[in-house]
Coordinates of C-alpha atoms in Angstrom, one line a residue:
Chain A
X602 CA 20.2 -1.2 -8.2
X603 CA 20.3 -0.9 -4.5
X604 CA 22.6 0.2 -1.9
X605 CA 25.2 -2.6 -0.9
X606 CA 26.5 -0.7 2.2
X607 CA 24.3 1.8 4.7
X608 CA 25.7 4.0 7.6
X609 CA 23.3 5.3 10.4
X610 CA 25.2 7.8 12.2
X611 CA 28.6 6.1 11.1
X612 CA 27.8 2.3 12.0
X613 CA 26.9 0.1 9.2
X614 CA 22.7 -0.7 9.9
X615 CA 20.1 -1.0 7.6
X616 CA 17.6 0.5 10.0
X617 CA 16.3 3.8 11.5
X618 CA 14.6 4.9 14.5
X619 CA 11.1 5.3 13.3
X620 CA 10.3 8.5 15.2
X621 CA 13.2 9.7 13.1
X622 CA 11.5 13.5 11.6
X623 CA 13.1 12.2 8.2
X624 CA 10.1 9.8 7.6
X625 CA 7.4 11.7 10.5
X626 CA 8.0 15.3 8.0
X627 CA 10.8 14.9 5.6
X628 CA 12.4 17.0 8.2
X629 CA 16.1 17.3 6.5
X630 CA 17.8 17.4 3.2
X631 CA 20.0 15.1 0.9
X632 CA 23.2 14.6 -1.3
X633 CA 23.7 12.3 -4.3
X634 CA 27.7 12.5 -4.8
X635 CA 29.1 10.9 -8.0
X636 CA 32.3 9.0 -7.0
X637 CA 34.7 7.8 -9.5
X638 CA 38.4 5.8 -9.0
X639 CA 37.7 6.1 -5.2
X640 CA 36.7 10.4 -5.2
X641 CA 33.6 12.2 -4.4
X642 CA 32.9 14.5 -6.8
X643 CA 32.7 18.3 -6.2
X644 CA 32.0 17.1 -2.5
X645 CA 32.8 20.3 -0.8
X646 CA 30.3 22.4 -3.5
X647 CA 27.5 18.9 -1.9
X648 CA 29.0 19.9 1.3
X649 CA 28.2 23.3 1.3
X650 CA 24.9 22.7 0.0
X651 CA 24.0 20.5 2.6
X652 CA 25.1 23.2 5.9
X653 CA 23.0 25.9 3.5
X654 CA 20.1 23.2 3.7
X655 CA 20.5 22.5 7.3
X656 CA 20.7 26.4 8.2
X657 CA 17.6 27.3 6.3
X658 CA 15.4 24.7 8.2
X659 CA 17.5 25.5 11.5
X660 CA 19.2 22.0 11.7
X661 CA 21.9 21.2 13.2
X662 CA 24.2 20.3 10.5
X663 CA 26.7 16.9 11.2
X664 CA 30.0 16.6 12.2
X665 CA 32.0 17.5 8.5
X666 CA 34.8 15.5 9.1
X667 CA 32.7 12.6 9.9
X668 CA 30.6 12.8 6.5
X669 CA 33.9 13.3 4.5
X670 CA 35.5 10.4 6.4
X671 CA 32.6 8.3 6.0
X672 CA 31.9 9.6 2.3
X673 CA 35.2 8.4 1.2
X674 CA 35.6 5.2 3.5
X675 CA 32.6 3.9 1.1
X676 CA 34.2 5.5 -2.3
X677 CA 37.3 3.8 -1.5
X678 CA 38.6 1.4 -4.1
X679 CA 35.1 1.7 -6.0
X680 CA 35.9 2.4 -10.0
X681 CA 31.6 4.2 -10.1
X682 CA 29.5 4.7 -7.2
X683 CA 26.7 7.0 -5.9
X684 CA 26.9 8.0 -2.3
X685 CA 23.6 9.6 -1.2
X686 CA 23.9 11.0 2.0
X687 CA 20.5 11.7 4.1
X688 CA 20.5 14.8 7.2
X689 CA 17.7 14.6 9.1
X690 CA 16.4 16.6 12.4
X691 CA 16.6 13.2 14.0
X692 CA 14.6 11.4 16.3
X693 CA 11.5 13.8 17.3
X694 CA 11.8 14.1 21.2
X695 CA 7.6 15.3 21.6
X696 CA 4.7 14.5 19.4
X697 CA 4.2 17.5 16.4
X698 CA 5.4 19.6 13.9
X699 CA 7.4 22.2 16.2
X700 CA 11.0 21.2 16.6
X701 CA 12.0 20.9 20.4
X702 CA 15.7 22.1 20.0
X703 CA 17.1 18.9 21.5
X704 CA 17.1 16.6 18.2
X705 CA 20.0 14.8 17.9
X706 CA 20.8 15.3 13.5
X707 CA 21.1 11.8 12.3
X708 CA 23.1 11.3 9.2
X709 CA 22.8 8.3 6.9
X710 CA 25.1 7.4 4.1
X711 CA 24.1 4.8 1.5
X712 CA 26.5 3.7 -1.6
X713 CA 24.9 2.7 -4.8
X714 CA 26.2 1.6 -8.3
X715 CA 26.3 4.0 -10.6
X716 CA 25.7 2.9 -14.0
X717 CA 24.6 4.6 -16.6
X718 CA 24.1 4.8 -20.1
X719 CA 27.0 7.5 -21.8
X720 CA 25.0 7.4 -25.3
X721 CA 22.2 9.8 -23.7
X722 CA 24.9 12.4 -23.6
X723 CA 26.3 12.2 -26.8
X724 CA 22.9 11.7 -28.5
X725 CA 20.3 13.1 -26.2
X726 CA 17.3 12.6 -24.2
X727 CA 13.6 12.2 -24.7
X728 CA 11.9 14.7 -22.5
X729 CA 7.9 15.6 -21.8
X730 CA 6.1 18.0 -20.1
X731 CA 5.2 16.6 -16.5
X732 CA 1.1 17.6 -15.2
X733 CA 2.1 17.8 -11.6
X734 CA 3.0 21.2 -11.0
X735 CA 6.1 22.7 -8.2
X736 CA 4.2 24.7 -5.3
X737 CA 6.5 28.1 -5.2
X738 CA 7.6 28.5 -1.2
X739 CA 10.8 31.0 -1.0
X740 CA 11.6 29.1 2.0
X741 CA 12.3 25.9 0.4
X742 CA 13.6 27.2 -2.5
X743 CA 17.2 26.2 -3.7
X744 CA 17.7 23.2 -0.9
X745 CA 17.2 19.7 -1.6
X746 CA 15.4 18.9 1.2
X747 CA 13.2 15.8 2.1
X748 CA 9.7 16.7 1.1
X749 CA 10.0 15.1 -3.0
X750 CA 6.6 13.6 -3.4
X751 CA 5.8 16.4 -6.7
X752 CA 8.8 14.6 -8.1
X753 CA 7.4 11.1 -7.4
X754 CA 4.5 12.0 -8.8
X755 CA 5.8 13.6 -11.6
X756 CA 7.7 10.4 -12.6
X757 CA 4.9 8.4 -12.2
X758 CA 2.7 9.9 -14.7
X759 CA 4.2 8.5 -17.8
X760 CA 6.2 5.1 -18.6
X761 CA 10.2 5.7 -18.0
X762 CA 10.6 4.3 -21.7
X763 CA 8.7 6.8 -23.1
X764 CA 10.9 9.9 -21.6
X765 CA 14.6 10.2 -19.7
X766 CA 12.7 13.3 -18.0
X767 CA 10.1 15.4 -17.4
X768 CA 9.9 19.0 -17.0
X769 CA 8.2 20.6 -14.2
X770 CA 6.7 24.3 -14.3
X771 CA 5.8 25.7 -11.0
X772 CA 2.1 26.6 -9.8
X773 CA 2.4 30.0 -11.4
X774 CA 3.8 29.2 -14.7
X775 CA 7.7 29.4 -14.4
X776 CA 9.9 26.7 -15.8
X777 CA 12.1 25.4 -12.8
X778 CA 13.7 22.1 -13.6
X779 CA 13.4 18.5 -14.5
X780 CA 12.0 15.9 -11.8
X781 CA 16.4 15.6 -11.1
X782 CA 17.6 17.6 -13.1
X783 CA 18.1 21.6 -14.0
X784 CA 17.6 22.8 -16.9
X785 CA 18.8 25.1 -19.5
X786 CA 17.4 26.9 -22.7
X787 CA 19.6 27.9 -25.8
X788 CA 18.4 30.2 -28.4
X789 CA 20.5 32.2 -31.1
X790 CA 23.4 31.1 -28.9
X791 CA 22.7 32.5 -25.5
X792 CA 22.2 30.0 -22.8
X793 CA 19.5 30.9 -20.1
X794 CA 18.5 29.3 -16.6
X795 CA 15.7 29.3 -14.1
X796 CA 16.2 31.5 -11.3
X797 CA 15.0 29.2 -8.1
X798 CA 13.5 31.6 -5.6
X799 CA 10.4 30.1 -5.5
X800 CA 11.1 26.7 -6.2
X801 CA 13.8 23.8 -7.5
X802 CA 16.7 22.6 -5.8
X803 CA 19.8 24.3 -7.0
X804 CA 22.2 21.5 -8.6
X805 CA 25.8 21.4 -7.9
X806 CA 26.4 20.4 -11.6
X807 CA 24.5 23.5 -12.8
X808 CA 26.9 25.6 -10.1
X809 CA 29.8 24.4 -11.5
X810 CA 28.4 24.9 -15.1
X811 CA 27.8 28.3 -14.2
X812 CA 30.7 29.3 -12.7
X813 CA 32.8 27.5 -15.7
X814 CA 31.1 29.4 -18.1
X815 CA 31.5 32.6 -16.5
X816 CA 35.4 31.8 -16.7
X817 CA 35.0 31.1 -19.8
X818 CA 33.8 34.6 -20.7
X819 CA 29.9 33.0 -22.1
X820 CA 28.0 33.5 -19.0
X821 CA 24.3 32.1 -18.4
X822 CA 22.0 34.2 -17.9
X823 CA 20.4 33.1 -14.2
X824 CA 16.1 34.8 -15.2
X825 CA 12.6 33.7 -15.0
X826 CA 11.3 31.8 -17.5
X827 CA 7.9 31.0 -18.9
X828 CA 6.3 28.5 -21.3
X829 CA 6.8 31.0 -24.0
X830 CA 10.6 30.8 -23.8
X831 CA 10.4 27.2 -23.7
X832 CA 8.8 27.5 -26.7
X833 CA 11.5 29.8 -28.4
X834 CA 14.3 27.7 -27.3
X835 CA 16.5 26.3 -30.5
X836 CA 17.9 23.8 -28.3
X837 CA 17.6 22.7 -24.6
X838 CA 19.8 20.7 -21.7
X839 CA 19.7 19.5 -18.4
X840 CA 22.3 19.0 -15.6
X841 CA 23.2 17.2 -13.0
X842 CA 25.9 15.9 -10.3
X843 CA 25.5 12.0 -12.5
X844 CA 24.8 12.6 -14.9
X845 CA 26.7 16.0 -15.9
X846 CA 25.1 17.7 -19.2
X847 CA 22.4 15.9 -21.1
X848 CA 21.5 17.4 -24.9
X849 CA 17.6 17.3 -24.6
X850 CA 16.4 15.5 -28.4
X851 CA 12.6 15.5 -27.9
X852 CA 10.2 17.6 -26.2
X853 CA 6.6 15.8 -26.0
X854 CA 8.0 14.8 -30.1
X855 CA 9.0 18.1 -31.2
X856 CA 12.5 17.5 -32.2
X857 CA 15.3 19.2 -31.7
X858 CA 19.4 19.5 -33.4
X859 CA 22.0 19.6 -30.7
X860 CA 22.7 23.6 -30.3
X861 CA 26.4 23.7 -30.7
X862 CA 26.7 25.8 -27.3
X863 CA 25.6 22.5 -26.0
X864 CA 28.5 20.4 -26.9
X865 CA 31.0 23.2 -26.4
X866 CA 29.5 23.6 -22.9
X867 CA 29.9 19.7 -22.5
X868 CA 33.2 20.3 -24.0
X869 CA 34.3 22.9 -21.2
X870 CA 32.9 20.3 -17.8
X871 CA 35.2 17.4 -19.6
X872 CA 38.1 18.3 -18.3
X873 CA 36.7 19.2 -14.7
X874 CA 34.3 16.5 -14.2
X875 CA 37.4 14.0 -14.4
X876 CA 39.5 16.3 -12.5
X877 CA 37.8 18.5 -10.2
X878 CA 37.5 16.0 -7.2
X879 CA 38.6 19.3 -4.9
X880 CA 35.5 21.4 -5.6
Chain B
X545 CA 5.3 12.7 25.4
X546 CA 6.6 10.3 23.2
X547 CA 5.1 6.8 22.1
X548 CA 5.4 3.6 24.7
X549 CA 3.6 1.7 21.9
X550 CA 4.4 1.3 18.1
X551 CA 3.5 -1.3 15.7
X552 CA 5.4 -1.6 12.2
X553 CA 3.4 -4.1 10.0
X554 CA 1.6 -5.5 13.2
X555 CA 4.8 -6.7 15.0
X556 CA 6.4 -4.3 17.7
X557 CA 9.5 -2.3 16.6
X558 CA 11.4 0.9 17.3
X559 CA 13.0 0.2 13.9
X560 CA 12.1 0.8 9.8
X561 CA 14.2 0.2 7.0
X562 CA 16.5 2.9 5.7
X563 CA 15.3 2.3 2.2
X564 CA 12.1 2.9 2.8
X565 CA 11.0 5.8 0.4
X566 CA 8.6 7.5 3.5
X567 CA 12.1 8.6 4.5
X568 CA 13.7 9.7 1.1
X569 CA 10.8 11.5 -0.2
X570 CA 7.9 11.8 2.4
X571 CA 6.3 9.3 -0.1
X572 CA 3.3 8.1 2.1
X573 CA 0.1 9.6 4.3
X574 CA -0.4 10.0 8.0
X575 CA -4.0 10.3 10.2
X576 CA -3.9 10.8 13.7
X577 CA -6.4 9.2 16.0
X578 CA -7.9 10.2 18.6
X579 CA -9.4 7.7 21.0
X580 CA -11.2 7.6 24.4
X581 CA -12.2 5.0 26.4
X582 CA -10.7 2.4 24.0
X583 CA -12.4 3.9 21.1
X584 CA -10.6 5.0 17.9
X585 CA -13.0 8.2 17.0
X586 CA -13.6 9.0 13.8
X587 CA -12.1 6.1 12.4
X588 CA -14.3 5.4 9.4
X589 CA -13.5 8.6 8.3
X590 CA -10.0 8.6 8.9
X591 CA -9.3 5.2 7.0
X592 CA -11.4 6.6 4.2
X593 CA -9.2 9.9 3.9
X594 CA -6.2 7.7 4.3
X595 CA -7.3 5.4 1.1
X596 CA -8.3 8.3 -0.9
X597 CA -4.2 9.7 0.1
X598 CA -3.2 6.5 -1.2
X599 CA -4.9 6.8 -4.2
X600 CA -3.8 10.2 -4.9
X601 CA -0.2 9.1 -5.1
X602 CA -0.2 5.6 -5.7
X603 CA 0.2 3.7 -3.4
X604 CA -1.3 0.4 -2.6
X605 CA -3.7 0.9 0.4
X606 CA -2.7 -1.5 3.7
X607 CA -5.4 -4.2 4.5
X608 CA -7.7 -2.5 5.9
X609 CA -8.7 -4.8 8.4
X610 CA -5.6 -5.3 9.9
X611 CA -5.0 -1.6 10.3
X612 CA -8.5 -1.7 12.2
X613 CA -7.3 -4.3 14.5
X614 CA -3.8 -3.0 15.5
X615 CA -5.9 -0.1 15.9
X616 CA -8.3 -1.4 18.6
X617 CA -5.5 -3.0 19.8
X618 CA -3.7 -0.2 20.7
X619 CA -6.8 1.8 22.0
X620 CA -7.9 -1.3 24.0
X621 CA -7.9 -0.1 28.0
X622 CA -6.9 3.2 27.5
X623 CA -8.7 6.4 28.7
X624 CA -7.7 8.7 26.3
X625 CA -4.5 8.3 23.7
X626 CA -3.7 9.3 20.5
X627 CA -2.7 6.5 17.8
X628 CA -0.5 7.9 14.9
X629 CA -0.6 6.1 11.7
X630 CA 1.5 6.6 9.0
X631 CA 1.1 4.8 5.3
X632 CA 4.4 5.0 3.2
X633 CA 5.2 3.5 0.0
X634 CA 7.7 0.9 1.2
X635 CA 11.2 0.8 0.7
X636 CA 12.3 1.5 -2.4
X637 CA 13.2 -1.8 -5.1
X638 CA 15.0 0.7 -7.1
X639 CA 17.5 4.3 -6.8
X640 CA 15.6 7.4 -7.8
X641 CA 11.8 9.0 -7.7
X642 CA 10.1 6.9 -9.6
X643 CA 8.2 4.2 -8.3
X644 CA 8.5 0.5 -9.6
X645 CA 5.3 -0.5 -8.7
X646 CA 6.7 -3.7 -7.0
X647 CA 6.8 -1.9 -3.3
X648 CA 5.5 -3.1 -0.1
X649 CA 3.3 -0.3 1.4
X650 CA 5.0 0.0 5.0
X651 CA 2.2 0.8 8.0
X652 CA 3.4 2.1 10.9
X653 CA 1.3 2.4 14.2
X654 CA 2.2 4.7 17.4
X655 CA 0.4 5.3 20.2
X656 CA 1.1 8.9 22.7
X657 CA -0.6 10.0 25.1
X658 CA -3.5 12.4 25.1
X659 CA -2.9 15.1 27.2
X660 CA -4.7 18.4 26.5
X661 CA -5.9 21.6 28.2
X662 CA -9.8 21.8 28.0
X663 CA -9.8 25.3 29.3
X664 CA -8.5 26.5 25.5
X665 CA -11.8 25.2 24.2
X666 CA -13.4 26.9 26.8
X667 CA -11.4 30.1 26.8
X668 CA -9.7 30.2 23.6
X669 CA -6.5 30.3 22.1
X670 CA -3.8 32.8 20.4
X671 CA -3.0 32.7 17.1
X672 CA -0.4 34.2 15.0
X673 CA 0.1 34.3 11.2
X674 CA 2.6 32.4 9.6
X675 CA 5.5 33.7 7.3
X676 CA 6.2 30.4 5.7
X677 CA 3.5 30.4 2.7
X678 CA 1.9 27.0 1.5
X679 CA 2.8 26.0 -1.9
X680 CA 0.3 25.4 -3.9
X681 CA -0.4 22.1 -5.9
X682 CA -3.4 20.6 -6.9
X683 CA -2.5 17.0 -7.3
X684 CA -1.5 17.0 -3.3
X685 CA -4.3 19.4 -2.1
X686 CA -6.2 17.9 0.8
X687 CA -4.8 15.2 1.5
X688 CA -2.5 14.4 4.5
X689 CA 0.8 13.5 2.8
X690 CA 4.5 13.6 4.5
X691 CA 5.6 16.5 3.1
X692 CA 5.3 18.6 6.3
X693 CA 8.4 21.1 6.0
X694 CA 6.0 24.2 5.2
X695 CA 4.2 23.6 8.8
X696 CA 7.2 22.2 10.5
X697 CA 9.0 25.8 9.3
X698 CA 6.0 27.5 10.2
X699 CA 5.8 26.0 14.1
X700 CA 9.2 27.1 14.1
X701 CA 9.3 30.6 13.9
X702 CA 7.8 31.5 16.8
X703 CA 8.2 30.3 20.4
X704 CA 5.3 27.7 21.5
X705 CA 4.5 30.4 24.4
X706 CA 3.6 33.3 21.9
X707 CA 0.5 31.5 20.3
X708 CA -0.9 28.3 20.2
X709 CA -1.5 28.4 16.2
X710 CA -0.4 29.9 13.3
X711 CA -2.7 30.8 10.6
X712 CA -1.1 30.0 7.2
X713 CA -1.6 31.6 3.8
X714 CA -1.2 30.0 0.3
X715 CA 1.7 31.3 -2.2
X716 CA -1.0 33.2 -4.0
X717 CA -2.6 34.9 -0.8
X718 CA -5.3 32.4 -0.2
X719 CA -5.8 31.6 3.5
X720 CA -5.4 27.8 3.8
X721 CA -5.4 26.9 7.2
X722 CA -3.6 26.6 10.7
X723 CA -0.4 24.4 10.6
X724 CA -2.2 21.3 12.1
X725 CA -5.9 22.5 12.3
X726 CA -8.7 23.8 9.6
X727 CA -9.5 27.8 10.0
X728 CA -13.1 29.0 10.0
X729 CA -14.3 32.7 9.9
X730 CA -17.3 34.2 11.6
X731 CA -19.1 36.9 10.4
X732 CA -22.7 37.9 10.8
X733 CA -23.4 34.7 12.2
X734 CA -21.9 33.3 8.9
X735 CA -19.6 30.6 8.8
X736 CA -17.0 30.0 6.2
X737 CA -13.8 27.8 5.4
X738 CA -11.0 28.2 2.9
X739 CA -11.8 25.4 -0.3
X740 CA -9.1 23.1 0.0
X741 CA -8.5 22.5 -3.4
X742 CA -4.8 24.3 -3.8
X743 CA -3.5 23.0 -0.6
X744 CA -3.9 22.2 2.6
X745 CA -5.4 19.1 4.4
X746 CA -9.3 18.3 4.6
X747 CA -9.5 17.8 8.2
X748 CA -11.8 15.2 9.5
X749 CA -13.1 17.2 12.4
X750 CA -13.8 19.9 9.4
X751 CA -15.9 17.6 7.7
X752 CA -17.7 15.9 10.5
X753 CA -18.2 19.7 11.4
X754 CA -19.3 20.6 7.6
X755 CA -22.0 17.6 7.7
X756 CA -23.2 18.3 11.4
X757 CA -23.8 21.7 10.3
X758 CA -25.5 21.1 7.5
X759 CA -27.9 18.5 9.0
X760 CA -28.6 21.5 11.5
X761 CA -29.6 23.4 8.8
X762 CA -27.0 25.7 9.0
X763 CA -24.5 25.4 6.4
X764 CA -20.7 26.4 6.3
X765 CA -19.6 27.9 2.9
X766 CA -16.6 26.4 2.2
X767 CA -14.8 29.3 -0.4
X768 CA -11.4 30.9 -1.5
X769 CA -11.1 33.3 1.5
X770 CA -8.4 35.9 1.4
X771 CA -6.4 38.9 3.9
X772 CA -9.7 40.8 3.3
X773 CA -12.0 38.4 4.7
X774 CA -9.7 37.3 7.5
X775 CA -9.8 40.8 8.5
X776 CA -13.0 41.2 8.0
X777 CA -14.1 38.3 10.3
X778 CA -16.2 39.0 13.7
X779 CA -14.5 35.4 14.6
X780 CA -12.5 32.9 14.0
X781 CA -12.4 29.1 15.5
X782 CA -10.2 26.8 14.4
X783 CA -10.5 22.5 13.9
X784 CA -8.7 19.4 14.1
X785 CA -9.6 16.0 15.1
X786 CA -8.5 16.0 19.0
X787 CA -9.0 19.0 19.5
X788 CA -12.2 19.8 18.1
X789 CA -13.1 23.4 17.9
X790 CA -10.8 25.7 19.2
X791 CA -12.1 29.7 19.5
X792 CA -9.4 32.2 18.7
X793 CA -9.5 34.8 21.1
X794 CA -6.5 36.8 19.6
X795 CA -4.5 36.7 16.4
X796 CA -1.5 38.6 16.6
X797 CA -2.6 40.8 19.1
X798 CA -5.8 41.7 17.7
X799 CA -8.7 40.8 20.2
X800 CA -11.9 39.3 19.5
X801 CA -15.4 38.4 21.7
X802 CA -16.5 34.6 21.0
X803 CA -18.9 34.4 18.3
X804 CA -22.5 33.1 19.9
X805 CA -22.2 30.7 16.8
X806 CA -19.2 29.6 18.0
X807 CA -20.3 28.0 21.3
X808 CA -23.4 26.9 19.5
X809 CA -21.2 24.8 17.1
X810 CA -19.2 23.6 19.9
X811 CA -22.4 22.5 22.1
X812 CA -23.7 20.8 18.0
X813 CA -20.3 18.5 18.3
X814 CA -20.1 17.6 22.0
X815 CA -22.6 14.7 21.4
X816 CA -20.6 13.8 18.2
X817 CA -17.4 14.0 20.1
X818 CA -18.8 11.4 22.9
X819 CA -20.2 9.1 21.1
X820 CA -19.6 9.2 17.1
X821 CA -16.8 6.4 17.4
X822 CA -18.7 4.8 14.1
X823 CA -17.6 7.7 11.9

């Protein structure tokens, strides 16, 4: 389960400078980009994200062409893989927080296997609760920057075997998202998802779910939610770029049946999570 | 102003593995040193916060004894430098947030020089406050973690020239802290500092301050402080471990007289600052 190739800056390494602001701050943001017969997934919607990342913490974003060239050098021939692609400031060029304006962004590119198990869609997932809760900071809201240690620790409370996922409500009460994962509510048919202006990282699969439900003419309604509509959901799901739409089955043992807007809604990303390699 | 010295697991390198999870997730701690005349000061109480980081998230503490060493090593013959130390995880064994438990915790040693103005401790800084707001979350409160966008965000909003500080607020309105120093408020002779038990980083200059204080039969309150009290405050000086106290002479303009408490704290630590390199 680790990566077989790496780029730094476009040369295959396995190392980085260790003044690099990545590992001084988690000064940047990242991709994970689901490739299949040799095509990055939705890779302009991860592009897009990325520039919006860099902008909000004023980094200079890479080359594009480079990423994509690199992004589908390593996809090429591969039946699965993940492509994760790191952005960072770069190297700091003075000691302390304030960026000097003279980083050089370093990119890094790192292909995994992506394997997975395709029964947790059909059947479902065990979720919980998780303890650690999301700090809210508008700022950071949305991008999927560096700084993921409420995740970490949110995956390391319980065993993996005793949940796929954990949910995370932020310091003020609002349901955001699962540790990689957004998430959705159902109840008497209408779908509902956490705005993220305070906190979360806003997936590309929940984008795309978005924007194919609005076509569809059953649109999700973006609000905030609380613990009490958690609680009145009929059915939940999460999303994202791997792992496209997982049914949740358990919450901390209280069971749920799969709300049939679920599997229609898996029904509608079929079609575009083969095809869709353009966006 | 960068490092001519850095250590990674005791051997000399420029280099750290692109796996390793410091970089994908901030997943580690960091103290900063400072040390004169060959002397790491502080350190007892630096390695203790850095332990206590560990435990917080984790992560299997370095030996202890060899971070001392590398330390000494590195302070050896020097007049005045600062030694950076950062604590991650390790690179990952495994794709994702959780941790396997199997990691190698990764130490990382830099040495920069210490150059600094001693007329700001005599005359006083500017300060500004920060828009960024600090998250808040419990399970990372006080200790000095990687996660650093909120104060690497905050350093950038204003030019360097404008102020030498900014005073940062909480999500919820609680004053926290500066972006690299602890905040203390003046007020008939009074002296009180945010709790640090929502964010923010328990400095070590703070608590050797707290305990020197205290011994002097003077206590500091530490308490939730909000707007009101900042704007109610007669003073303000601000902490960190190389620079010791710091008087704010203006904070966004507004002016203030040092506080004769102030300079009487200042002349409590100059003693402590000479010759406390035993903790």
């Amino acid at each position: 389960m680790s990566a077989d190739i790496v780029l730094v800056d476009g040369i295959a390494a396995a190392q980085l400078s260790v003044f690099d602001r990545g590992l001084h701050y988690g000064d940047g943001v990242f991709e994970t980009i689901a490739c299949h017969s040799g095509r990055p997934r939705f890779l302009p919607l991860h592009l897009e994200r990325l520039v919006a990342g860099c902008a909000r913490l004023g980094i200079r974003p890479p080359a594009l062409e480079s990423v994509r060239a690199e992004i589908e050098q390593l996809a090429g021939m591969q039946a699965r893989v993940l492509i994760k692609l790191i952005v960072t400031r770069g190297a700091a060029t003075a000691r302390g927080y304030a960026p000097r304006g003279d980083e050089r962004t370093t990119r890094i590119l790192l292909r995994y296997p992506w394997d997975e198990d395709p029964s947790l869609a059909r059947e479902g997932i065990r979720a919980r609760i998780a303890q650690v809760k999301l700090g809210e900071s508008s700022q950071l809201a949305g991008i999927k920057h560096l700084n993921r240690l409420e995740q970490v620790l949110a995956r390391s409370e319980a065993d993996p075997s005793q949940a796929h996922e954990a949910l995370m409500f932020s310091s003020s009460g609002r349901l955001i998202s699962g540790t990689m994962s957004n998430v959705f509510l159902v109840r008497d048919n209408h779908v509902t998802t956490p705005r993220l202006d305070v906190c979360g990282v806003a997936g590309v699969m929940r984008r795309v779910l978005l924007r194919e439900a609005e076509r569809a003419g059953a649109p999700i309604e973006e609000r905030t939610l609380r613990r009490e509509d958690l609680d009145a959901a009929q059915g939940i799901f999460l999303t994202n770029a791997r792992i496209g739409i997982w049914p949740v089955r358990s919450l901390d043992g209280r069971a749920f049946t799969e709300a049939p807007v679920t599997r229609a809604l898996q029904e509608l990303l079929r079609p575009v999570l083969q095809e869709a390699h353009d966006g």
